[in-house]
mmCIF file with all atom_site columns, C-alpha atoms in Angstrom:
data_model
loop_
_atom_site.group_PDB
_atom_site.id
_atom_site.type_symbol
_atom_site.label_atom_id
_atom_site.label_alt_id
_atom_site.label_comp_id
_atom_site.label_asym_id
_atom_site.label_entity_id
_atom_site.label_seq_id
_atom_site.pdbx_PDB_ins_code
_atom_site.Cartn_x
_atom_site.Cartn_y
_atom_site.Cartn_z
_atom_site.occupancy
_atom_site.B_iso_or_equiv
_atom_site.pdbx_formal_charge
_atom_site.auth_seq_id
_atom_site.auth_comp_id
_atom_site.auth_asym_id
_atom_site.auth_atom_id
_atom_site.pdbx_PDB_model_num
ATOM 1   C CA . MET A 1 1   ? -0.125  0.034  -0.159  1.00 49.00 ? 30  MET A CA 1
ATOM 2   C CA . LEU A 1 2   ? 2.682   2.296  0.800   1.00 48.00 ? 31  LEU A CA 1
ATOM 3   C CA . ASN A 1 3   ? 4.136   1.611  -2.475  1.00 55.00 ? 32  ASN A CA 1
ATOM 4   C CA . LEU A 1 4   ? 1.266   2.436  -4.445  1.00 48.00 ? 33  LEU A CA 1
ATOM 5   C CA . SER A 1 5   ? 1.145   5.572  -2.416  1.00 56.00 ? 34  SER A CA 1
ATOM 6   C CA . LYS A 1 6   ? 5.003   7.098  -3.300  1.00 53.00 ? 35  LYS A CA 1
ATOM 7   C CA . PHE A 1 7   ? 4.006   6.182  -6.898  1.00 49.00 ? 36  PHE A CA 1
ATOM 8   C CA . SER A 1 8   ? 0.995   8.336  -6.778  1.00 52.00 ? 37  SER A CA 1
ATOM 9   C CA . PHE A 1 9   ? 2.971   11.027 -5.503  1.00 50.00 ? 38  PHE A CA 1
ATOM 10  C CA . TYR A 1 10  ? 5.739   10.641 -8.294  1.00 51.00 ? 39  TYR A CA 1
ATOM 11  C CA . LEU A 1 11  ? 2.982   10.513 -10.711 1.00 46.00 ? 40  LEU A CA 1
ATOM 12  C CA . LEU A 1 12  ? 1.438   13.624 -9.718  1.00 49.00 ? 41  LEU A CA 1
ATOM 13  C CA . ALA A 1 13  ? 4.840   15.474 -9.221  1.00 52.00 ? 42  ALA A CA 1
ATOM 14  C CA . THR A 1 14  ? 5.777   14.292 -12.694 1.00 50.00 ? 43  THR A CA 1
ATOM 15  C CA . LEU A 1 15  ? 2.328   15.678 -14.269 1.00 47.00 ? 44  LEU A CA 1
ATOM 16  C CA . ALA A 1 16  ? 2.669   18.879 -12.016 1.00 50.00 ? 45  ALA A CA 1
ATOM 17  C CA . SER A 1 17  ? 6.462   19.646 -13.503 1.00 53.00 ? 46  SER A CA 1
ATOM 18  C CA . LEU A 1 18  ? 5.319   19.153 -17.136 1.00 47.00 ? 47  LEU A CA 1
ATOM 19  C CA . SER A 1 19  ? 2.488   21.161 -16.781 1.00 50.00 ? 48  SER A CA 1
ATOM 20  C CA . LEU A 1 20  ? 4.564   23.860 -15.636 1.00 46.00 ? 49  LEU A CA 1
ATOM 21  C CA . ALA A 1 21  ? 7.411   23.673 -18.191 1.00 46.00 ? 50  ALA A CA 1
ATOM 22  C CA . ARG A 1 22  ? 4.252   23.748 -20.971 1.00 47.00 ? 51  ARG A CA 1
ATOM 23  C CA . THR A 1 23  ? 3.931   27.103 -19.317 1.00 47.00 ? 52  THR A CA 1
ATOM 24  C CA . VAL A 1 24  ? 7.371   28.247 -19.114 1.00 52.00 ? 53  VAL A CA 1
ATOM 25  C CA . ASN A 1 25  ? 8.108   27.368 -22.772 1.00 56.00 ? 54  ASN A CA 1
ATOM 26  C CA . ALA A 1 26  ? 4.738   29.599 -24.239 1.00 65.00 ? 55  ALA A CA 1
ATOM 27  C CA . GLU A 1 27  ? 5.718   31.678 -27.391 1.00 72.00 ? 56  GLU A CA 1
ATOM 28  C CA . PRO A 1 28  ? 5.656   35.161 -26.860 1.00 84.00 ? 57  PRO A CA 1
ATOM 29  C CA . SER A 1 29  ? 3.067   37.123 -27.353 1.00 92.00 ? 58  SER A CA 1
ATOM 30  C CA . ALA A 1 30  ? 2.582   41.178 -27.493 1.00 95.00 ? 59  ALA A CA 1
ATOM 31  C CA . THR A 1 31  ? 0.147   43.985 -27.612 1.00 96.00 ? 60  THR A CA 1
ATOM 32  C CA . LEU A 1 32  ? -0.316  46.421 -30.015 1.00 97.00 ? 61  LEU A CA 1
ATOM 33  C CA . THR A 1 33  ? -1.737  49.983 -29.491 1.00 98.00 ? 62  THR A CA 1
ATOM 34  C CA . VAL A 1 34  ? -3.144  51.622 -32.398 1.00 98.00 ? 63  VAL A CA 1
ATOM 35  C CA . VAL A 1 35  ? -4.360  55.126 -31.458 1.00 98.00 ? 64  VAL A CA 1
ATOM 36  C CA . VAL A 1 36  ? -6.901  56.436 -34.543 1.00 98.00 ? 65  VAL A CA 1
ATOM 37  C CA . ASP A 1 37  ? -6.730  60.111 -34.758 1.00 97.00 ? 66  ASP A CA 1
ATOM 38  C CA . GLY A 1 38  ? -8.513  62.778 -36.796 1.00 97.00 ? 67  GLY A CA 1
ATOM 39  C CA . LEU A 1 39  ? -12.110 61.373 -36.569 1.00 96.00 ? 68  LEU A CA 1
ATOM 40  C CA . ARG A 1 40  ? -14.960 64.257 -37.976 1.00 94.00 ? 69  ARG A CA 1
ATOM 41  C CA . HIS A 1 41  ? -17.753 62.325 -36.402 1.00 85.00 ? 70  HIS A CA 1
ATOM 42  C CA . LYS A 1 42  ? -18.822 61.517 -32.766 1.00 85.00 ? 71  LYS A CA 1
ATOM 43  C CA . ASN A 1 43  ? -21.323 59.001 -33.531 1.00 86.00 ? 72  ASN A CA 1
ATOM 44  C CA . GLY A 1 44  ? -20.525 55.948 -35.635 1.00 91.00 ? 73  GLY A CA 1
ATOM 45  C CA . GLU A 1 45  ? -17.927 53.436 -34.388 1.00 95.00 ? 74  GLU A CA 1
ATOM 46  C CA . VAL A 1 46  ? -13.997 52.707 -35.736 1.00 96.00 ? 75  VAL A CA 1
ATOM 47  C CA . CYS A 1 47  ? -13.499 49.150 -36.830 1.00 96.00 ? 76  CYS A CA 1
ATOM 48  C CA . LEU A 1 48  ? -10.387 48.079 -37.186 1.00 97.00 ? 77  LEU A CA 1
ATOM 49  C CA . ARG A 1 49  ? -8.425  44.800 -39.135 1.00 96.00 ? 78  ARG A CA 1
ATOM 50  C CA . ILE A 1 50  ? -4.960  43.848 -37.944 1.00 97.00 ? 79  ILE A CA 1
ATOM 51  C CA . TYR A 1 51  ? -3.359  41.760 -40.780 1.00 97.00 ? 80  TYR A CA 1
ATOM 52  C CA . SER A 1 52  ? -0.721  39.334 -40.856 1.00 95.00 ? 81  SER A CA 1
ATOM 53  C CA . SER A 1 53  ? -0.183  39.336 -44.843 1.00 94.00 ? 82  SER A CA 1
ATOM 54  C CA . GLU A 1 54  ? -0.860  40.652 -47.914 1.00 94.00 ? 83  GLU A CA 1
ATOM 55  C CA . LYS A 1 55  ? -3.453  38.414 -48.926 1.00 93.00 ? 84  LYS A CA 1
ATOM 56  C CA . GLY A 1 56  ? -6.811  40.086 -48.183 1.00 91.00 ? 85  GLY A CA 1
ATOM 57  C CA . PHE A 1 57  ? -5.021  43.344 -47.017 1.00 94.00 ? 86  PHE A CA 1
ATOM 58  C CA . PRO A 1 58  ? -6.619  45.894 -46.539 1.00 92.00 ? 87  PRO A CA 1
ATOM 59  C CA . ASN A 1 59  ? -10.126 45.300 -47.911 1.00 87.00 ? 88  ASN A CA 1
ATOM 60  C CA . SER A 1 60  ? -10.936 41.494 -47.200 1.00 86.00 ? 89  SER A CA 1
ATOM 61  C CA . ASN A 1 61  ? -10.371 39.675 -43.803 1.00 81.00 ? 90  ASN A CA 1
ATOM 62  C CA . THR A 1 62  ? -8.511  36.651 -45.643 1.00 82.00 ? 91  THR A CA 1
ATOM 63  C CA . SER A 1 63  ? -5.202  37.281 -43.646 1.00 83.00 ? 92  SER A CA 1
ATOM 64  C CA . GLU A 1 64  ? -7.165  39.126 -40.840 1.00 91.00 ? 93  GLU A CA 1
ATOM 65  C CA . VAL A 1 65  ? -5.211  37.998 -37.026 1.00 95.00 ? 94  VAL A CA 1
ATOM 66  C CA . GLN A 1 66  ? -7.591  39.734 -35.033 1.00 96.00 ? 95  GLN A CA 1
ATOM 67  C CA . SER A 1 67  ? -10.220 42.929 -35.638 1.00 95.00 ? 96  SER A CA 1
ATOM 68  C CA . GLY A 1 68  ? -12.548 44.836 -33.311 1.00 95.00 ? 97  GLY A CA 1
ATOM 69  C CA . CYS A 1 69  ? -14.931 47.960 -33.251 1.00 96.00 ? 98  CYS A CA 1
ATOM 70  C CA . THR A 1 70  ? -14.597 51.393 -31.171 1.00 95.00 ? 99  THR A CA 1
ATOM 71  C CA . PRO A 1 71  ? -17.035 53.503 -30.267 1.00 95.00 ? 100 PRO A CA 1
ATOM 72  C CA . ILE A 1 72  ? -16.320 57.126 -31.038 1.00 94.00 ? 101 ILE A CA 1
ATOM 73  C CA . THR A 1 73  ? -16.050 59.248 -28.375 1.00 90.00 ? 102 THR A CA 1
ATOM 74  C CA . GLY A 1 74  ? -13.920 62.642 -29.706 1.00 92.00 ? 103 GLY A CA 1
ATOM 75  C CA . THR A 1 75  ? -11.671 63.094 -32.287 1.00 94.00 ? 104 THR A CA 1
ATOM 76  C CA . SER A 1 76  ? -9.426  60.333 -31.406 1.00 95.00 ? 105 SER A CA 1
ATOM 77  C CA . VAL A 1 77  ? -10.165 56.818 -30.362 1.00 96.00 ? 106 VAL A CA 1
ATOM 78  C CA . LYS A 1 78  ? -7.718  53.801 -28.905 1.00 96.00 ? 107 LYS A CA 1
ATOM 79  C CA . LYS A 1 79  ? -8.146  50.321 -29.301 1.00 97.00 ? 108 LYS A CA 1
ATOM 80  C CA . GLN A 1 80  ? -5.509  47.526 -27.984 1.00 97.00 ? 109 GLN A CA 1
ATOM 81  C CA . PHE A 1 81  ? -5.039  44.028 -29.385 1.00 97.00 ? 110 PHE A CA 1
ATOM 82  C CA . LEU A 1 82  ? -3.555  41.377 -26.673 1.00 96.00 ? 111 LEU A CA 1
ATOM 83  C CA . GLY A 1 83  ? -1.844  38.267 -27.588 1.00 95.00 ? 112 GLY A CA 1
ATOM 84  C CA . LEU A 1 84  ? -0.553  39.194 -31.193 1.00 96.00 ? 113 LEU A CA 1
ATOM 85  C CA . LYS A 1 85  ? 2.825   36.671 -31.534 1.00 95.00 ? 114 LYS A CA 1
ATOM 86  C CA . PRO A 1 86  ? 6.066   38.420 -32.871 1.00 95.00 ? 115 PRO A CA 1
ATOM 87  C CA . GLY A 1 87  ? 5.779   39.149 -36.639 1.00 95.00 ? 116 GLY A CA 1
ATOM 88  C CA . THR A 1 88  ? 5.115   41.691 -39.424 1.00 97.00 ? 117 THR A CA 1
ATOM 89  C CA . TYR A 1 89  ? 1.508   43.148 -39.219 1.00 97.00 ? 118 TYR A CA 1
ATOM 90  C CA . ALA A 1 90  ? -0.622  46.200 -41.179 1.00 97.00 ? 119 ALA A CA 1
ATOM 91  C CA . VAL A 1 91  ? -3.552  47.401 -39.826 1.00 98.00 ? 120 VAL A CA 1
ATOM 92  C CA . ALA A 1 92  ? -6.806  49.321 -41.754 1.00 97.00 ? 121 ALA A CA 1
ATOM 93  C CA . VAL A 1 93  ? -9.367  51.202 -40.124 1.00 97.00 ? 122 VAL A CA 1
ATOM 94  C CA . VAL A 1 94  ? -12.815 52.709 -41.185 1.00 96.00 ? 123 VAL A CA 1
ATOM 95  C CA . ASP A 1 95  ? -15.034 55.527 -39.623 1.00 96.00 ? 124 ASP A CA 1
ATOM 96  C CA . ASP A 1 96  ? -18.387 53.310 -39.655 1.00 93.00 ? 125 ASP A CA 1
ATOM 97  C CA . GLN A 1 97  ? -20.726 55.448 -39.703 1.00 90.00 ? 126 GLN A CA 1
ATOM 98  C CA . ASN A 1 98  ? -23.449 53.082 -41.145 1.00 90.00 ? 127 ASN A CA 1
ATOM 99  C CA . GLY A 1 99  ? -22.463 50.285 -39.055 1.00 89.00 ? 128 GLY A CA 1
ATOM 100 C CA . ASP A 1 100 ? -21.996 47.820 -41.457 1.00 90.00 ? 129 ASP A CA 1
ATOM 101 C CA . HIS A 1 101 ? -18.127 46.911 -40.223 1.00 87.00 ? 130 HIS A CA 1
ATOM 102 C CA . LYS A 1 102 ? -17.302 47.470 -43.809 1.00 88.00 ? 131 LYS A CA 1
ATOM 103 C CA . LEU A 1 103 ? -15.664 50.917 -45.970 1.00 90.00 ? 132 LEU A CA 1
ATOM 104 C CA . ASN A 1 104 ? -18.466 51.569 -48.060 1.00 91.00 ? 133 ASN A CA 1
ATOM 105 C CA . LYS A 1 105 ? -17.247 53.070 -51.899 1.00 90.00 ? 134 LYS A CA 1
ATOM 106 C CA . ASP A 1 106 ? -18.880 54.180 -54.262 1.00 90.00 ? 135 ASP A CA 1
ATOM 107 C CA . PHE A 1 107 ? -19.229 52.808 -58.136 1.00 90.00 ? 136 PHE A CA 1
ATOM 108 C CA . LEU A 1 108 ? -15.520 54.081 -58.647 1.00 87.00 ? 137 LEU A CA 1
ATOM 109 C CA . GLY A 1 109 ? -14.282 52.322 -55.954 1.00 85.00 ? 138 GLY A CA 1
ATOM 110 C CA . ILE A 1 110 ? -13.647 55.787 -54.032 1.00 88.00 ? 139 ILE A CA 1
ATOM 111 C CA . PRO A 1 111 ? -14.197 55.372 -49.965 1.00 91.00 ? 140 PRO A CA 1
ATOM 112 C CA . GLN A 1 112 ? -17.259 57.040 -49.361 1.00 92.00 ? 141 GLN A CA 1
ATOM 113 C CA . GLU A 1 113 ? -16.201 56.952 -45.238 1.00 93.00 ? 142 GLU A CA 1
ATOM 114 C CA . GLY A 1 114 ? -13.109 57.400 -43.337 1.00 95.00 ? 143 GLY A CA 1
ATOM 115 C CA . PHE A 1 115 ? -10.285 55.282 -43.686 1.00 96.00 ? 144 PHE A CA 1
ATOM 116 C CA . GLY A 1 116 ? -7.103  54.792 -42.369 1.00 97.00 ? 145 GLY A CA 1
ATOM 117 C CA . ILE A 1 117 ? -3.774  52.544 -43.036 1.00 97.00 ? 146 ILE A CA 1
ATOM 118 C CA . SER A 1 118 ? -1.181  51.594 -40.632 1.00 98.00 ? 147 SER A CA 1
ATOM 119 C CA . LYS A 1 119 ? 2.049   54.056 -41.886 1.00 98.00 ? 148 LYS A CA 1
ATOM 120 C CA . ASN A 1 120 ? -0.181  56.863 -43.356 1.00 97.00 ? 149 ASN A CA 1
ATOM 121 C CA . PRO A 1 121 ? 0.847   56.215 -46.754 1.00 96.00 ? 150 PRO A CA 1
ATOM 122 C CA . THR A 1 122 ? -0.300  57.862 -49.404 1.00 94.00 ? 151 THR A CA 1
ATOM 123 C CA . VAL A 1 123 ? -3.572  56.933 -51.322 1.00 94.00 ? 152 VAL A CA 1
ATOM 124 C CA . SER A 1 124 ? -4.496  58.402 -54.241 1.00 92.00 ? 153 SER A CA 1
ATOM 125 C CA . ILE A 1 125 ? -5.760  57.902 -57.751 1.00 89.00 ? 154 ILE A CA 1
ATOM 126 C CA . THR A 1 126 ? -2.364  57.164 -58.748 1.00 91.00 ? 155 THR A CA 1
ATOM 127 C CA . THR A 1 127 ? -0.960  54.942 -56.161 1.00 91.00 ? 156 THR A CA 1
ATOM 128 C CA . GLY A 1 128 ? -4.099  52.862 -55.885 1.00 90.00 ? 157 GLY A CA 1
ATOM 129 C CA . THR A 1 129 ? -4.926  50.920 -52.768 1.00 92.00 ? 158 THR A CA 1
ATOM 130 C CA . PRO A 1 130 ? -1.565  50.501 -50.699 1.00 95.00 ? 159 PRO A CA 1
ATOM 131 C CA . LYS A 1 131 ? 0.497   47.009 -50.657 1.00 96.00 ? 160 LYS A CA 1
ATOM 132 C CA . PHE A 1 132 ? 0.702   45.825 -47.226 1.00 96.00 ? 161 PHE A CA 1
ATOM 133 C CA . ARG A 1 133 ? 4.306   46.108 -47.871 1.00 96.00 ? 162 ARG A CA 1
ATOM 134 C CA . ASP A 1 134 ? 4.038   49.970 -47.661 1.00 96.00 ? 163 ASP A CA 1
ATOM 135 C CA . ALA A 1 135 ? 1.758   49.424 -44.550 1.00 97.00 ? 164 ALA A CA 1
ATOM 136 C CA . SER A 1 136 ? 3.480   46.458 -42.526 1.00 97.00 ? 165 SER A CA 1
ATOM 137 C CA . PHE A 1 137 ? 5.409   47.079 -39.538 1.00 97.00 ? 166 PHE A CA 1
ATOM 138 C CA . VAL A 1 138 ? 7.552   44.358 -36.722 1.00 97.00 ? 167 VAL A CA 1
ATOM 139 C CA . VAL A 1 139 ? 5.630   43.517 -33.730 1.00 96.00 ? 168 VAL A CA 1
ATOM 140 C CA . LYS A 1 140 ? 8.357   42.235 -31.287 1.00 93.00 ? 169 LYS A CA 1
ATOM 141 C CA . LYS A 1 141 ? 6.986   43.420 -27.769 1.00 95.00 ? 170 LYS A CA 1
ATOM 142 C CA . ASN A 1 142 ? 4.244   45.497 -26.919 1.00 96.00 ? 171 ASN A CA 1
ATOM 143 C CA . THR A 1 143 ? 4.036   48.304 -29.563 1.00 96.00 ? 172 THR A CA 1
ATOM 144 C CA . THR A 1 144 ? 2.159   51.459 -30.253 1.00 97.00 ? 173 THR A CA 1
ATOM 145 C CA . ILE A 1 145 ? 1.125   53.508 -33.865 1.00 98.00 ? 174 ILE A CA 1
ATOM 146 C CA . LYS A 1 146 ? -0.538  56.034 -34.809 1.00 98.00 ? 175 LYS A CA 1
ATOM 147 C CA . ILE A 1 147 ? -3.186  55.870 -37.931 1.00 98.00 ? 176 ILE A CA 1
ATOM 148 C CA . VAL A 1 148 ? -4.537  59.628 -39.009 1.00 98.00 ? 177 VAL A CA 1
ATOM 149 C CA . MET A 1 149 ? -7.840  58.835 -40.268 1.00 97.00 ? 178 MET A CA 1
ATOM 150 C CA . LYS A 1 150 ? -8.748  60.405 -44.466 1.00 96.00 ? 179 LYS A CA 1
ATOM 151 C CA . TYR A 1 151 ? -11.742 61.308 -45.910 1.00 95.00 ? 180 TYR A CA 1
ATOM 152 C CA . SER A 1 152 ? -10.737 61.753 -48.907 1.00 92.00 ? 181 SER A CA 1
ATOM 153 C CA . LEU A 1 153 ? -8.424  60.673 -51.464 1.00 91.00 ? 182 LEU A CA 1
ATOM 154 C CA . ASP A 1 154 ? -4.713  62.173 -51.346 1.00 90.00 ? 183 ASP A CA 1
ATOM 155 C CA . PRO A 1 155 ? -3.728  64.828 -54.032 1.00 86.00 ? 184 PRO A CA 1
#
């Protein structure tokens, strides 16, 4: 009987140490804080998508890693995304005034709502939609980026 108790104790101790070893070796993660400035409306919400590759950027959710919306309370909003793995990301933002969680465009493809892209690239008829490589940035640790909203194409 005593041997069975010792065996149970060692088995329990081994299992506990294995579970703790997994916790210690957990993959590092970071928090991305996105500050969106230049909002023109005090109603609606700002919707953000975090992308990990060029696939679908910035209009679909194909390579979306995380997304979320936050109510507009002033000319600036802040949203945090937790648990990102170290890597390269880009962010697309929409001033969603009608609640459909997408960027509405006219028949020519010109945005009808405010929008923003990480690294604030030029968006014009000449440059077209920004590429992932022009908007991407590296996240290795907790990172904060600022995006300025646009309500028309750049000249």
